[in-house]
Short mmCIF file of C-alpha atoms in Angstrom, two decimals:
data_model
loop_
_atom_site.label_atom_id
_atom_site.label_comp_id
_atom_site.label_asym_id
_atom_site.label_seq_id
_atom_site.Cartn_x
_atom_site.Cartn_y
_atom_site.Cartn_z
CA MET A 1 104.25 108.68 62.68
CA ASN A 2 107.29 110.73 63.70
CA ARG A 3 110.34 109.22 65.38
CA ARG A 4 109.42 110.41 68.88
CA LEU A 5 105.94 108.94 68.68
CA ALA A 6 107.27 105.71 67.21
CA ILE A 7 109.65 105.28 70.15
CA ALA A 8 106.87 105.98 72.65
CA PHE A 9 104.62 103.52 70.82
CA ALA A 10 107.25 100.78 70.92
CA ALA A 11 108.02 101.42 74.59
CA LEU A 12 104.35 101.25 75.51
CA THR A 13 103.92 97.99 73.60
CA LEU A 14 106.83 96.42 75.49
CA GLN A 15 105.54 97.78 78.79
CA ALA A 16 102.11 96.25 78.20
CA CYS A 17 103.68 92.88 77.43
CA ALA A 18 105.86 93.08 80.54
CA ILE A 19 102.97 93.51 82.97
CA PRO A 20 102.68 90.23 84.91
CA GLN A 21 99.48 88.24 84.97
CA ALA A 22 96.91 89.51 87.43
CA LEU A 23 95.51 87.49 90.30
CA PRO A 24 93.03 85.06 88.67
CA GLU A 25 89.35 85.91 88.91
CA ALA A 26 87.07 83.49 90.75
CA THR A 27 83.59 82.54 89.58
CA ASP A 28 82.65 80.60 92.72
CA LEU A 29 84.03 79.77 96.16
CA GLN A 30 86.05 76.79 94.93
CA ALA A 31 89.72 77.68 95.23
CA GLY A 32 92.67 75.45 94.39
CA ALA A 33 95.05 73.87 96.87
CA GLY A 34 96.86 76.57 98.82
CA GLU A 35 94.46 79.29 97.67
CA VAL A 36 91.57 81.29 99.11
CA VAL A 37 88.84 83.31 97.40
CA VAL A 38 88.96 87.01 98.30
CA ILE A 39 86.03 89.42 97.88
CA GLY A 40 86.25 93.19 98.22
CA LYS A 41 86.01 96.52 96.43
CA VAL A 42 88.10 99.64 95.72
CA GLU A 43 86.60 103.14 95.56
CA LEU A 44 87.88 106.62 94.74
CA VAL A 45 86.30 109.77 96.26
CA PRO A 46 85.47 111.89 94.35
CA PRO A 47 85.04 109.30 91.58
CA LEU A 48 87.05 109.43 88.39
CA ASP A 49 85.56 111.48 85.55
CA ALA A 50 85.98 110.15 82.00
CA ARG A 51 87.46 113.50 80.96
CA GLU A 52 90.37 112.98 83.36
CA GLN A 53 91.78 110.16 81.24
CA ARG A 54 93.13 110.44 77.71
CA SER A 55 93.16 107.57 75.23
CA HIS A 56 95.25 107.12 72.06
CA TRP A 57 94.20 105.10 69.03
CA ASN A 58 97.71 103.69 68.53
CA ALA A 59 98.46 102.63 72.11
CA ILE A 60 98.48 98.84 72.27
CA GLY A 61 97.04 97.44 75.50
CA GLU A 62 95.84 100.88 76.60
CA LYS A 63 92.29 99.81 77.46
CA ARG A 64 93.54 97.43 80.13
CA PHE A 65 95.59 100.25 81.68
CA LEU A 66 92.80 102.83 81.79
CA GLU A 67 89.84 100.79 82.97
CA ARG A 68 91.14 99.76 86.37
CA VAL A 69 93.37 100.41 89.34
CA TRP A 70 96.36 98.10 89.84
CA LEU A 71 97.23 97.12 93.41
CA ALA A 72 100.50 95.33 94.15
CA THR A 73 100.11 92.40 96.55
CA GLY A 74 102.57 90.09 98.24
CA ALA A 75 103.48 88.01 101.26
CA GLU A 76 105.66 90.82 102.66
CA HIS A 77 105.19 94.50 103.40
CA ARG A 78 107.18 96.16 100.60
CA PRO A 79 105.81 99.60 99.63
CA ILE A 80 106.07 100.20 95.89
CA ASP A 81 108.46 102.74 94.38
CA THR A 82 106.28 105.64 93.19
CA THR A 83 109.08 107.40 91.30
CA LYS A 84 108.75 105.04 88.33
CA LEU A 85 106.53 102.26 87.04
CA ASP A 86 108.33 98.98 87.68
CA ALA A 87 106.38 95.97 86.39
CA SER A 88 108.27 93.65 88.76
CA GLN A 89 106.48 95.28 91.71
CA PHE A 90 103.14 94.15 90.31
CA GLY A 91 103.99 90.46 90.03
CA ARG A 92 100.72 89.55 91.78
CA SER A 93 98.54 92.51 90.94
CA LEU A 94 94.95 92.93 91.98
CA GLU A 95 93.21 94.62 89.05
CA ALA A 96 89.93 96.17 90.13
CA LYS A 97 87.38 98.38 88.42
CA TRP A 98 86.38 101.36 90.52
CA GLY A 99 83.31 100.72 92.66
CA VAL A 100 82.77 97.19 91.32
CA PRO A 101 83.12 94.26 93.75
CA PHE A 102 85.95 91.88 92.83
CA MET A 103 86.38 88.17 93.55
CA VAL A 104 89.86 86.71 93.00
CA LYS A 105 91.99 83.75 94.03
CA VAL A 106 94.91 84.57 96.33
CA PRO A 107 97.57 82.37 97.98
CA ARG A 108 96.38 81.18 101.40
CA GLN A 109 98.57 83.42 103.55
CA ARG A 110 98.70 86.85 105.13
CA THR A 111 98.60 89.17 102.12
CA TYR A 112 99.76 92.78 101.94
CA LEU A 113 98.55 95.55 99.65
CA ASN A 114 101.73 97.47 98.92
CA GLY A 115 100.34 100.35 96.88
CA GLY A 116 98.70 100.94 93.54
CA VAL A 117 98.60 102.98 90.36
CA LEU A 118 95.96 104.45 88.06
CA HIS A 119 96.87 105.55 84.54
CA LEU A 120 95.48 108.85 83.28
CA ASP A 121 97.48 109.06 80.03
CA VAL A 122 99.71 106.11 79.12
CA MET A 123 101.58 108.00 76.38
CA GLN A 124 102.45 110.94 78.63
CA GLN A 125 102.95 108.59 81.60
CA GLU A 126 100.54 110.55 83.77
CA ARG A 127 99.43 108.52 86.78
CA ILE A 128 97.90 108.66 90.23
CA TRP A 129 99.75 106.65 92.87
CA PHE A 130 97.95 105.06 95.81
CA PRO A 131 99.51 104.23 99.18
CA GLY A 132 99.52 100.69 100.50
CA GLY A 133 100.19 99.68 104.06
CA PHE A 134 97.24 97.30 104.47
CA TYR A 135 96.98 93.54 104.90
CA PHE A 136 94.44 90.82 105.60
CA GLU A 137 94.59 87.49 107.39
CA VAL A 138 93.08 84.18 106.26
CA PRO A 139 91.21 82.39 109.07
CA GLU A 140 92.00 78.70 109.33
CA GLY A 141 89.66 76.58 107.22
CA ALA A 142 87.95 79.54 105.52
CA PRO A 143 87.19 78.86 101.83
CA ALA A 144 86.68 82.57 101.19
CA VAL A 145 87.18 85.91 102.96
CA TYR A 146 85.62 89.34 102.62
CA VAL A 147 88.19 92.12 103.11
CA GLY A 148 85.92 95.18 102.83
CA THR A 149 85.93 98.30 100.66
CA LEU A 150 89.25 100.12 100.36
CA ARG A 151 88.18 103.74 99.90
CA TYR A 152 90.71 106.36 98.74
CA HIS A 153 89.98 110.08 99.14
CA ARG A 154 91.80 112.61 96.92
CA ASN A 155 92.09 116.37 96.60
CA ASP A 156 91.98 118.59 93.49
CA PHE A 157 95.63 117.80 92.78
CA ASN A 158 95.07 114.01 92.79
CA VAL A 159 96.93 113.61 96.05
CA ILE A 160 95.50 110.89 98.29
CA THR A 161 94.51 112.59 101.54
CA ARG A 162 92.78 109.77 103.41
CA VAL A 163 92.26 106.02 103.18
CA GLU A 164 89.58 104.05 104.99
CA VAL A 165 88.30 100.49 105.11
CA VAL A 166 84.52 100.14 105.08
CA ASN A 167 82.50 97.02 105.86
CA GLU A 168 79.94 96.68 103.05
CA ARG A 169 79.13 93.01 103.40
CA ALA A 170 76.20 93.33 100.97
CA ASP A 171 78.85 93.19 98.23
CA VAL A 172 79.35 89.50 99.02
CA ALA A 173 75.85 88.62 97.84
CA ALA A 174 76.36 90.82 94.76
CA VAL A 175 79.26 88.72 93.45
CA LEU A 176 78.13 85.25 94.55
CA LYS A 177 76.06 83.28 92.08
CA GLY A 178 74.22 80.64 94.06
CA SER A 179 76.99 80.13 96.62
CA PRO A 180 75.95 80.65 100.26
CA ALA A 181 77.27 83.89 101.74
CA SER A 182 77.67 82.10 105.08
CA ASP A 183 80.77 80.37 103.66
CA VAL A 184 82.55 83.74 103.42
CA ARG A 185 84.42 84.81 106.56
CA VAL A 186 84.88 88.51 107.31
CA SER A 187 88.57 89.45 107.57
CA LEU A 188 88.72 93.19 106.98
CA LEU A 189 91.87 94.90 105.78
CA ARG A 190 94.08 96.20 108.59
CA ARG A 191 96.74 98.88 108.62
CA VAL A 192 100.33 97.73 108.89
CA PRO A 193 101.58 98.88 112.32
CA GLU A 194 104.23 101.57 112.25
CA ARG A 195 107.61 100.34 113.37
CA PRO A 196 108.67 101.81 116.72
CA ILE A 197 111.61 104.22 116.63
CA LEU A 198 114.58 102.67 118.39
CA ARG A 199 116.32 105.23 120.56
CA SER A 200 119.92 105.02 121.60
CA SER A 201 120.58 104.34 125.28
CA ASN A 202 123.52 106.76 125.24
#
């Protein structure tokens, strides 16, 4: 292993260790105090082809990077910095596999999706960045909420051209194992309103 590769290997190892713990997965609708179960899905159109990602035998933690999209969440609207990968921005990351419904435990509060990242080649630091600007509310007394499918559309240059939220409530039954779907309240993702431009009175 040459010096350059050794440095990249060490940096990647540290980066993998620095990634904060993801939002915990839920296996039923029983959330802890101050939590709510959230069900949804993330899609990419056109879908990712296996040939678009490159793996390396000596990249520790690489599998976790490549198999999913990472979405930064939080109690405030704080769009992520897409000029560099900063692990601190993903302190409460939603890790989702493309096209597979997820079910996670989230703090019981208005929650924002502040953007995301997909790794194509962890050694070369090639990534696709995804815009945020969405949030969901938690209805009072709801043990679980369904937030919909967050569908990203991209062009041939991996630039996100459109984002939509789709109500595919059938996904709720797909992830529940014996729990009644009637206990899940629909609270679809909403776009964060644009701030009005304040004009001078002069």
